[in-house]
Coordinates of C-alpha atoms and ligand atoms in Angstrom, one line a residue:
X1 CA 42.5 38.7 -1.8
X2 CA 42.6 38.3 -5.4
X3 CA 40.9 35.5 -6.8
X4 CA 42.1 33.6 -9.8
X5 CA 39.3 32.1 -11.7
X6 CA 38.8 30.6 -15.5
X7 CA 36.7 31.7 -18.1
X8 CA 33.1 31.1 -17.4
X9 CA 32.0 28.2 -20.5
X10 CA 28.1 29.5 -21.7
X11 CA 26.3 27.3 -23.0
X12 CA 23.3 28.2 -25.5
X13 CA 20.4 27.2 -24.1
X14 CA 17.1 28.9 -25.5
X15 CA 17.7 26.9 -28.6
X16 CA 17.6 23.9 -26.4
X17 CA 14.4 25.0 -24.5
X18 CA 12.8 25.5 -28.0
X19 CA 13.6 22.3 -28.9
X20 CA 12.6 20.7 -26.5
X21 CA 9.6 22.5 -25.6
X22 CA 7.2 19.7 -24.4
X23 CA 9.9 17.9 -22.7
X24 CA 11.8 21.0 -20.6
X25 CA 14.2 18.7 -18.4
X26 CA 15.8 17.0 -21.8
X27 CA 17.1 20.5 -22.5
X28 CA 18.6 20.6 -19.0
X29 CA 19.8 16.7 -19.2
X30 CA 21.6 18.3 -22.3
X31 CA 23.2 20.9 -21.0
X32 CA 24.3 18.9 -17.7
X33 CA 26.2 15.9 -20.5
X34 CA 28.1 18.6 -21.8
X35 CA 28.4 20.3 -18.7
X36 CA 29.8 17.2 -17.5
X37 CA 30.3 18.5 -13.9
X38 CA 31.8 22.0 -15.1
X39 CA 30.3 25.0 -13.8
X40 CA 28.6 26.8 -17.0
X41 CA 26.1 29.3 -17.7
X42 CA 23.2 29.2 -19.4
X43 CA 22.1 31.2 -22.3
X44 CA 18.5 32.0 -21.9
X45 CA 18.2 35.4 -23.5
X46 CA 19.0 38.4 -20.9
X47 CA 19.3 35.8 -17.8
X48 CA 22.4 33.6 -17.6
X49 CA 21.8 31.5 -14.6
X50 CA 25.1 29.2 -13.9
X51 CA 24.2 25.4 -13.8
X52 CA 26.2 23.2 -10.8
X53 CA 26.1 19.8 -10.5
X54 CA 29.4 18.5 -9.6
X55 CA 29.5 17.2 -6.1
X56 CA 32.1 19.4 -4.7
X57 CA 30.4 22.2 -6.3
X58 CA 27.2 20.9 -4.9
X59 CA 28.9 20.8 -1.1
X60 CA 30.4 24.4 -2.1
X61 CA 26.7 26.2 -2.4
X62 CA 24.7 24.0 -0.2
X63 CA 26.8 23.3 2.4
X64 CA 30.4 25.3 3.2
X65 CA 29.1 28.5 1.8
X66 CA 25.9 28.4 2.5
X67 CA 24.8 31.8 3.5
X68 CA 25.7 33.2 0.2
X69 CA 23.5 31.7 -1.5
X70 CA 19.7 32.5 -0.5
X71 CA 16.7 31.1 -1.7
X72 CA 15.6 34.5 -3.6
X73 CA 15.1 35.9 -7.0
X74 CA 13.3 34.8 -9.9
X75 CA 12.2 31.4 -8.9
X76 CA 11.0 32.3 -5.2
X77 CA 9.4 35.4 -5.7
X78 CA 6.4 34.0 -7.5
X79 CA 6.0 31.6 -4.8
X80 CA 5.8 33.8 -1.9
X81 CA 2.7 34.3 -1.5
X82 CA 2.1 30.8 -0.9
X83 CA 5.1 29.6 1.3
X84 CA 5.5 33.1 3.2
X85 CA 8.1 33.9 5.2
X86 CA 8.7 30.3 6.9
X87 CA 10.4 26.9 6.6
X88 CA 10.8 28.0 3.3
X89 CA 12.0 31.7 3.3
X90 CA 15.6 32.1 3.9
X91 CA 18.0 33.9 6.4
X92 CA 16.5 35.2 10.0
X93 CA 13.1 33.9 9.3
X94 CA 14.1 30.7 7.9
X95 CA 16.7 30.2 11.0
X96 CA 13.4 30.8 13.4
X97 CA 11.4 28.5 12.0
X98 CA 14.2 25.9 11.5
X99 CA 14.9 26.4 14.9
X100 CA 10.9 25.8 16.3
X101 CA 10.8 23.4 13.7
X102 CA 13.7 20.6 13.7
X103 CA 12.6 19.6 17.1
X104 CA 9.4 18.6 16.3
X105 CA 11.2 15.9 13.8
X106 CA 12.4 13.6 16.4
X107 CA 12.5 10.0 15.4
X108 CA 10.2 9.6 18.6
X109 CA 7.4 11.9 16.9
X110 CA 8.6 10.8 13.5
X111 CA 7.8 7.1 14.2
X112 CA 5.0 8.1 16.0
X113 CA 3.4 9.8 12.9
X114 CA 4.5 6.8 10.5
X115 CA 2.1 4.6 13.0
X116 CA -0.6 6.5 12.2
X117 CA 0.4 7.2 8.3
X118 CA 0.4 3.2 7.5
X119 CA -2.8 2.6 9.4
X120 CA -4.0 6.2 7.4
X121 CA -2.4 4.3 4.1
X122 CA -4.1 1.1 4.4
X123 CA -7.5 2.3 4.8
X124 CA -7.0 4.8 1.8
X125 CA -5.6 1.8 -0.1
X126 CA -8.9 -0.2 0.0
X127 CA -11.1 3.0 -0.4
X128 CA -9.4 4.3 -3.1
X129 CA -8.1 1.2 -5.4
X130 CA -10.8 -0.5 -7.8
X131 CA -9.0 -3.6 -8.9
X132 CA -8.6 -4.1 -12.6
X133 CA -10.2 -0.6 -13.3
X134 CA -7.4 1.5 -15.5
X135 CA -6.8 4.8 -13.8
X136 CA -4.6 8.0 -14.2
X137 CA -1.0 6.9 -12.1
X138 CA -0.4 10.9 -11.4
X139 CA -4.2 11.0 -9.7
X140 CA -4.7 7.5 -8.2
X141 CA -1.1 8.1 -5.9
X142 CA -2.4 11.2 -5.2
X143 CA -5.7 10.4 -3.8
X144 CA -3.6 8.3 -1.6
X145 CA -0.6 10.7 -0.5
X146 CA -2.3 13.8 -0.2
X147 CA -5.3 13.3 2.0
X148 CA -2.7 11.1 4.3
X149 CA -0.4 13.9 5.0
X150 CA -3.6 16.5 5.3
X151 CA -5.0 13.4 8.2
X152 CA -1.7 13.8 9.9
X153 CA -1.0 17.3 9.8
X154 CA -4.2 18.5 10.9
X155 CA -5.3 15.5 13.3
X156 CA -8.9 13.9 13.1
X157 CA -10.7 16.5 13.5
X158 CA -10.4 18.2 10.1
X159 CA -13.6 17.7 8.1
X160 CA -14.0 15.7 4.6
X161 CA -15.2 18.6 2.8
X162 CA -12.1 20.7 4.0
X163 CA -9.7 17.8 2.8
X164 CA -11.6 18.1 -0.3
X165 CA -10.7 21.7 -0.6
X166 CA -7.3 21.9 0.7
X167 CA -6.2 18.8 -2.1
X168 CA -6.8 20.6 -5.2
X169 CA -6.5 23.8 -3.9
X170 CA -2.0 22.6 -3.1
X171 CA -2.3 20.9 -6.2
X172 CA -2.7 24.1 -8.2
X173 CA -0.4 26.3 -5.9
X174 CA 2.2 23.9 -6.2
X175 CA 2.1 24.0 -10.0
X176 CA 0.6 26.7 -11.3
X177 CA 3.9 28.9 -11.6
X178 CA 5.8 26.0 -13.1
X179 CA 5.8 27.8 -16.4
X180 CA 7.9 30.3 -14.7
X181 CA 10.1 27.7 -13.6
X182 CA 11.6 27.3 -17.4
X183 CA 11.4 31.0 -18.0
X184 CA 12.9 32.6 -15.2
X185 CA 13.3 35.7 -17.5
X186 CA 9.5 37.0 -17.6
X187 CA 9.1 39.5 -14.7
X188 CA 6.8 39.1 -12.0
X189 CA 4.8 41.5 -13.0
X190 CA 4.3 40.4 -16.7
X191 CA 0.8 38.1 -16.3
X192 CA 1.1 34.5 -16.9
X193 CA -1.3 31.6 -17.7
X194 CA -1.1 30.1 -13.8
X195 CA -1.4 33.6 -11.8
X196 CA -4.7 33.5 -11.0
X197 CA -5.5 30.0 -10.6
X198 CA -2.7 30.3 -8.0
X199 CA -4.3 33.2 -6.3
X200 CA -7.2 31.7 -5.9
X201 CA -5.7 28.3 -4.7
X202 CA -3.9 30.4 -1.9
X203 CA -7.3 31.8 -0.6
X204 CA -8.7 28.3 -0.2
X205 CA -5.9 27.2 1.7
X206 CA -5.8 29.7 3.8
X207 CA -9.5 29.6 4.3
X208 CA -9.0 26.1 5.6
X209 CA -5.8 26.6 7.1
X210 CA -6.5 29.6 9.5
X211 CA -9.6 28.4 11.4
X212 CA -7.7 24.7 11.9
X213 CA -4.8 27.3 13.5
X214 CA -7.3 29.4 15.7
X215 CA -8.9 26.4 17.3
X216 CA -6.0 24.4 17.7
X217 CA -4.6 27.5 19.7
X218 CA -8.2 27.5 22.0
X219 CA -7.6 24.2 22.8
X220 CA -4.2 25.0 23.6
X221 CA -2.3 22.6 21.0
X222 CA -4.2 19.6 22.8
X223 CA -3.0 16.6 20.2
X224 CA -0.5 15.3 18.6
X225 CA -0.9 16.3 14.9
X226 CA 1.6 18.6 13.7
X227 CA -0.5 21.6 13.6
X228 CA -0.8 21.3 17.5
X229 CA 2.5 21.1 17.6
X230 CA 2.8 23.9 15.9
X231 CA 0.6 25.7 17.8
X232 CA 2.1 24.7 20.7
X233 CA 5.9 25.1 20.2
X234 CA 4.5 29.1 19.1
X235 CA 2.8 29.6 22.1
X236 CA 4.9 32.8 22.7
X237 CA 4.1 34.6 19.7
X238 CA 0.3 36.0 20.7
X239 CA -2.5 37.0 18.2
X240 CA -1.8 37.6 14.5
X241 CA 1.4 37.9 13.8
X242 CA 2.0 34.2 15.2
X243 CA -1.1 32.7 13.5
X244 CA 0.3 34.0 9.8
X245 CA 4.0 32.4 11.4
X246 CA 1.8 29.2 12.1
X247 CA 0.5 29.2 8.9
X248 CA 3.4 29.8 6.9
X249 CA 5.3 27.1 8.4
X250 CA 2.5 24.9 7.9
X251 CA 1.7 25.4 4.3
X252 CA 5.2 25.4 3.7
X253 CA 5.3 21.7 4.9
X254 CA 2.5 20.9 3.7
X255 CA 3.5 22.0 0.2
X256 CA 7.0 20.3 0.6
X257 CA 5.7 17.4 1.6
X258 CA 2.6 16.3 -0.9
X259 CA 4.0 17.2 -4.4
X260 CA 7.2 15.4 -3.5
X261 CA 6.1 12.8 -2.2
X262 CA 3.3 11.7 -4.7
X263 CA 5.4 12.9 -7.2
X264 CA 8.4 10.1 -6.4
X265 CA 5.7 7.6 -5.8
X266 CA 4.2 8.1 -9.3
X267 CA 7.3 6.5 -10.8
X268 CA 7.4 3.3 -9.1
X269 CA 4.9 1.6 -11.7
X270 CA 6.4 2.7 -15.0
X271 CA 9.9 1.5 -13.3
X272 CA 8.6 -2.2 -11.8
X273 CA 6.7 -2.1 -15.5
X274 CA 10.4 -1.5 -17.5
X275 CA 12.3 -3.6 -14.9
X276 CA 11.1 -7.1 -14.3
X277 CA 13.6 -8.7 -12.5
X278 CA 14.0 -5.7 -10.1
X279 CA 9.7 -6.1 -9.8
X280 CA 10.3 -9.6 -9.4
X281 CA 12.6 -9.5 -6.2
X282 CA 10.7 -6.7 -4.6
X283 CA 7.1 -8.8 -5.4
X284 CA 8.9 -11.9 -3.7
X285 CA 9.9 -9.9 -1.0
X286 CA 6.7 -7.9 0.0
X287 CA 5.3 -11.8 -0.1
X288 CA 7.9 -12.5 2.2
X289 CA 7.7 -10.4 4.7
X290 CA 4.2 -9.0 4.9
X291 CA 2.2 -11.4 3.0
X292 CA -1.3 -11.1 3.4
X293 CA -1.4 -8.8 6.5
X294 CA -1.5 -4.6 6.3
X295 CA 1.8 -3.2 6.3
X296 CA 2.9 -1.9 9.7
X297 CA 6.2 0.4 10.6
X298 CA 7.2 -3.3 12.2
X299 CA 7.9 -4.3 8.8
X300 CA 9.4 -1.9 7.6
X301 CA 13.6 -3.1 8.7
X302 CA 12.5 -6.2 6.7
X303 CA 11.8 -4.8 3.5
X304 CA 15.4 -4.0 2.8
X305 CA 15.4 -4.3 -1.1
X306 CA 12.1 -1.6 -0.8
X307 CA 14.4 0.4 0.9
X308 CA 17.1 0.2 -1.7
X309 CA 14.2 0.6 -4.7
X310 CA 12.8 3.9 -3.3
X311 CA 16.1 5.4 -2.9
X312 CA 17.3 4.6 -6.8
X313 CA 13.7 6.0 -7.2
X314 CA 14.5 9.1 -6.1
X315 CA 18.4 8.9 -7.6
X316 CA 16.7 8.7 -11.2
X317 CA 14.0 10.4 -10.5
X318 CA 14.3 13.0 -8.0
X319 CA 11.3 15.3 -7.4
X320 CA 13.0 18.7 -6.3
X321 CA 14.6 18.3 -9.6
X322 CA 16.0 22.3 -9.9
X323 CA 17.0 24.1 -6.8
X324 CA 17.4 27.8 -7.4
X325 CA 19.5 29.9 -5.4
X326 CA 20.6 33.6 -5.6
X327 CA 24.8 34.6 -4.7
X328 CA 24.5 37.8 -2.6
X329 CA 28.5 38.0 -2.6
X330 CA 30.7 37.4 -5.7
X331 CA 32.2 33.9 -5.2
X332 CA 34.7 31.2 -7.3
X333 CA 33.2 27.7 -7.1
X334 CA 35.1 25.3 -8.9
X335 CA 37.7 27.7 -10.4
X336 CA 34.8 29.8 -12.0
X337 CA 33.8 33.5 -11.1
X338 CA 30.1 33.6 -9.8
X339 CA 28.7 36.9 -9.8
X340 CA 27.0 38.7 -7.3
X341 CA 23.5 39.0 -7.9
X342 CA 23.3 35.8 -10.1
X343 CA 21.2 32.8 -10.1
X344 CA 22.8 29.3 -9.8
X345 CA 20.8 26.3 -10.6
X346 CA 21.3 23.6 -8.8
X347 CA 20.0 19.8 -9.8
X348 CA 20.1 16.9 -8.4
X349 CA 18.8 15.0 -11.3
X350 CA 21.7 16.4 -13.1
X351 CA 24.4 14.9 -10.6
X352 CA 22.5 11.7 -9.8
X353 CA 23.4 11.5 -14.0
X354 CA 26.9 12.1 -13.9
X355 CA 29.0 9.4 -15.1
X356 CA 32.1 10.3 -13.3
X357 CA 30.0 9.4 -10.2
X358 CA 27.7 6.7 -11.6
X359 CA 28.4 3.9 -13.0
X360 CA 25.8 3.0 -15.8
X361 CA 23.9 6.2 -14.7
X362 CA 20.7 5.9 -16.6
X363 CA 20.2 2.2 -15.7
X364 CA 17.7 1.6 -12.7
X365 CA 19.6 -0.2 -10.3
X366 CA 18.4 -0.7 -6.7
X367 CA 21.6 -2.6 -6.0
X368 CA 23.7 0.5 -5.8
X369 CA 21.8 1.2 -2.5
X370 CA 22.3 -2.8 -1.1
X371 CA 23.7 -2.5 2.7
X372 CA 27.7 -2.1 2.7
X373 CA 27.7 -0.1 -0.9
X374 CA 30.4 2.8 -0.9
X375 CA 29.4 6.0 -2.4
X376 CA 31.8 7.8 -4.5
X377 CA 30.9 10.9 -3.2
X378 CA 29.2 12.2 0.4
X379 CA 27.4 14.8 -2.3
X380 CA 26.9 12.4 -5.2
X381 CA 23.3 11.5 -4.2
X382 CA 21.3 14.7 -2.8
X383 CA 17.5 14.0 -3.0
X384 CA 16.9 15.7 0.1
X385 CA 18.8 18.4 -0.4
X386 CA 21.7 19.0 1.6
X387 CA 24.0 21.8 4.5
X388 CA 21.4 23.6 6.6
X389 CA 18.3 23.6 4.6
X390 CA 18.5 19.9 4.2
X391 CA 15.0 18.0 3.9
X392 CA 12.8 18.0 7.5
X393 CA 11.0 15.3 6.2
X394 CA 13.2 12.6 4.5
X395 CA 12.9 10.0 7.0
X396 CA 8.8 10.7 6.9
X397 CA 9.2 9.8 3.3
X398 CA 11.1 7.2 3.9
X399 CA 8.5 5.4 5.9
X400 CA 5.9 6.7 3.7
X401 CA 6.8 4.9 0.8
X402 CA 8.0 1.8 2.1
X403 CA 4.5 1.8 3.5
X404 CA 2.5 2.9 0.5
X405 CA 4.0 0.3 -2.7
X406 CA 3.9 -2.2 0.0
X407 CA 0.5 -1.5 1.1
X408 CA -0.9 -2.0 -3.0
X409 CA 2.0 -4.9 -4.2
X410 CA 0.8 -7.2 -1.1
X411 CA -2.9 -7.3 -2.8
X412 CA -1.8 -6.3 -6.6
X413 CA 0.7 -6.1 -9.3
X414 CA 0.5 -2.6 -11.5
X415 CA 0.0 -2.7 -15.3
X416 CA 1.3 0.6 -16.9
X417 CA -0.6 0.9 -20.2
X418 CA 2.5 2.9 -21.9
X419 CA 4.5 2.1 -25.0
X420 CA 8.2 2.8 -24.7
X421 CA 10.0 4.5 -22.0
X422 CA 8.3 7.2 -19.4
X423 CA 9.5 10.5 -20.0
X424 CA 9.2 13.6 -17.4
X425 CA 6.8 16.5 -18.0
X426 CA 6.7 20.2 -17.2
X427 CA 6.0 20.7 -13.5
X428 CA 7.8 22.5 -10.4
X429 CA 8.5 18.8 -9.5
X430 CA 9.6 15.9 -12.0
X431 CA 6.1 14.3 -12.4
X432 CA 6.0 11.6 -15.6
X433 CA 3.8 12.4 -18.6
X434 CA 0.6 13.3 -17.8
X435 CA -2.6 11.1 -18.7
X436 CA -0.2 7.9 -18.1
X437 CA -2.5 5.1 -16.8
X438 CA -2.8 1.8 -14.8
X439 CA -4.6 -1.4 -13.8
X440 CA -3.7 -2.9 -10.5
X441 CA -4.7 -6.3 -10.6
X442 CA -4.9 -9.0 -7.8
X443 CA -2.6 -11.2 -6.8
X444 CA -4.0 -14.7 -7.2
X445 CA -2.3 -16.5 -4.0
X446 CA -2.5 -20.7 -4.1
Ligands
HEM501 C1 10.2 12.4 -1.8 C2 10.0 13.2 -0.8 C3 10.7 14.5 -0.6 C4 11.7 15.0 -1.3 C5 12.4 14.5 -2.6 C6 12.1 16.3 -0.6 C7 13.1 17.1 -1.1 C8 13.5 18.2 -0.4 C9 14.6 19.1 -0.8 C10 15.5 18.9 -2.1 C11 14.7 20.1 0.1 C12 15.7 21.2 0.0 C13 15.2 22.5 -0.5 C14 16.2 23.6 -0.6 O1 17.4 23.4 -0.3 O2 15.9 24.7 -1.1 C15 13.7 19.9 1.0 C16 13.4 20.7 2.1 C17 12.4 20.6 2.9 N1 11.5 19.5 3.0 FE1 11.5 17.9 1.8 N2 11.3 16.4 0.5 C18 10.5 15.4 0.5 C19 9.5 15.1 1.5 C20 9.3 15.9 2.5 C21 8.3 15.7 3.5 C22 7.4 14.4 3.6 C23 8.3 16.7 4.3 C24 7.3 16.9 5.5 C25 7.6 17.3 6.6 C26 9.3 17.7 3.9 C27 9.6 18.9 4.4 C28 10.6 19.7 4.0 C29 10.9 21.0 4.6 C30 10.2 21.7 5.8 C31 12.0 21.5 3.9 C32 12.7 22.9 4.2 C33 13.9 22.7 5.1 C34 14.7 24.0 5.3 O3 14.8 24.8 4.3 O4 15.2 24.2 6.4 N3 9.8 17.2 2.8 N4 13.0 18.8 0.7

């Protein structure tokens, strides 16, 4: 069939990424306003990736022609050694693990492990928070988010110092390569600042990691923490062979799970600090409903404007900010030819911009997500992804964070020592500027 399609637009884009150098994510913001929804190509040197973000574009790749477009090439291949060839490989091996693994997410098992995260939370809360002592945002969230998910992926039974290994250890694998991230270009083999902190990173984890597998399999996946799980639903894969599947999957999670989530977490303060009114009816509704008791699931259908809060959170700030993908077959997605063999760069921070979808896009407006609001497009919001590799763990993370800003706003109110607005940084996820800082202080109740 022949196949009619327009002249692909390029649009320079080096010259953007020089200029904005400390800020990478401005450079792509510019390209998407003059993209405005278009399918374009970027200029960066040798490697011309094409940039989609409109909706129907975004339903084209992710969703109805899916299978042509694999997570491969130059943004994956650095990170294989880390996620392996699991939940977050692609074709046969993905579809096995999706398979064993989309079970396991009930909403029986789901609510199951959001009971344990808020009691998990709460605890971390009051260990963790020293009231009116200014603290990094980035780390403090972490030291919350991280150790939860380790606690509830690996059960009781995994030790302090282990946590205290496996933290750092994903922080550094998860961001290490993020230089290669904004230049695509260098070859794997061409050493970067980031290789060998990540190699080292993946040892510790798997130092931890494997032994946790090895018992959990003599025990016979006794528990209910996902590892067991895990070990359980694998129980006819023998030996090594399924303790490196085990572990591939699990990292995989594990890694999906932590940056993203502590990285959407890290921009509720600057936003409730450049927002007041929106603070003020979220304040008055944590008061409300959970007052001074620790925030259980059973709250959670009450704290509808939360709800609505965390999901603009994620519209303006989403954390899988870039998804790359590689076309193994030529293709025409909105009337332009896409090559085989090409990168397309997906964003969902670029779409959740667009202003033929969004009214006042760059205002933070929980109100868009109030109960009855239409959408004007099923593929207009995509934080989780979307089509068959949509987000495992979305409705995790939506429990989590409900859980975790109401588990600090019932006994505090954040004070972001920042001038002006909060900017992204340079990171595989969209974390805010680093070094930014807070106070939490009490809440004086009469
Ligand atoms: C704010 C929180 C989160 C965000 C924004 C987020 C975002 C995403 C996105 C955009 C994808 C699609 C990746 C792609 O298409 O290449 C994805 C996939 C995935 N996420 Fe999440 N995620 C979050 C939390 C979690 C949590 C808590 C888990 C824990 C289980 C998780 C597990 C996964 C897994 C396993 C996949 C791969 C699914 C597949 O390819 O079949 N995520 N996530």
């Amino acid at each position: 069939m022949a196949i009619d399609a327009a002249p692909t637009r390029t649009l320079p884009f080096l010259r953007k990424l020089t200029r904005h150098a400390r800020i990478p994510v401005n450079a792509f913001e510019e390209a998407g306003t003059q993209a405005n929804g278009d399918l374009v190509r970027l200029h960066m040197g040798p490697f011309r990736p094409y940039l989609v973000t409109h909706p129907d574009h975004v339903q084209h790749v992710l969703a109805r022609n899916q299978p042509n477009y694999v997570r491969e090439g130059m943004f994956w291949d650095p990170l294989a050694p880390l996620l392996g060839e699991g939940i977050l490989s692609d074709g046969d091996s993905w579809a096995e693990s999706r398979r064993i693994l989309q079970p396991l997410f009930t909403a029986k098992y789901v609510n199951s492990l959001a009971e344990r995260m808020a009691e998990i939370i709460t605890e971390l809360i009051d260990e963790t928070v020293v009231p009116g002592r200014p603290f990094d945002v980035a780390k403090g969230v972490s030291a919350i988010v991280h150790p939860t998910i380790v606690r509830l992926f690996f059960g009781a039974k995994i030790s302090v110092a282990d946590i205290n290994r496996l933290v750092p250890a994903y922080d550094v694998a998860v961001t290490a390569k993020a230089i290669r991230l904004v230049m695509p270009f260098v070859p794997d083999q061409f050493p970067m600042p980031g290789d060998q902190p990540f190699k080292k990173a993946i040892k510790a984890i798997d130092e931890v990691v494997y032994p946790r597998i090895r018992q959990a399999r003599m025990t016979d996946g006794e528990g209910d923490d996902v590892v067991s799980r895990l070990v359980k639903a694998r129980e006819d894969i023998a030996g090594a062979e399924g303790e490196r599947r085990i572990r591939d999957d699990l990292v995989a999670m594990h890694g999906a799970s932590t940056e993203t989530s502590a990285t959407a977490l890290t921009w509720a303060w600057p936003v409730l600090q450049a927002y007041p009114q929106v603070a003020a009816k979220l304040y008055e509704e944590v008061e409300r409903v959970v007052g001074d008791d620790p925030v259980t699931t059973s709250h959670l259908p009450d704290l509808v404007y939360l709800r609505m809060f965390v999901q603009e959170l994620l519209r303006l700030y989403p954390p899988g900010w870039i998804l790359p993908r590689k076309a193994l077959q030529k293709d025409v997605v909105g009337g332009v030819t896409v090559e085989a063999g090409s990168t397309v760069m997906l964003s969902p921070y670029l779409t959740h911009r667009l202003p033929r979808f969004w009214d006042r896009p760059l205002e933070f407006d929980p109100e868009r997500f109030a109960p009855g609001e239409e959408r004007s497009h099923r593929y207009a919001y995509w934080p989780f992804g979307a089509g068959p590799h949509v987000c495992l763990g979305q409705h995790l993370f939506m429990m989590e964070a409900p859980l975790l800003i109401a588990g600090i706003l019932r006994k505090y109110r954040p004070v972001v020592h920042h001038d002006g607005p909060v900017t992204p940084r340079l990171a595989s996820s969209l974390r805010p500027v680093a070094g930014l800082s807070m106070t939490l202080v009490p809440v004086e109740r009469r």
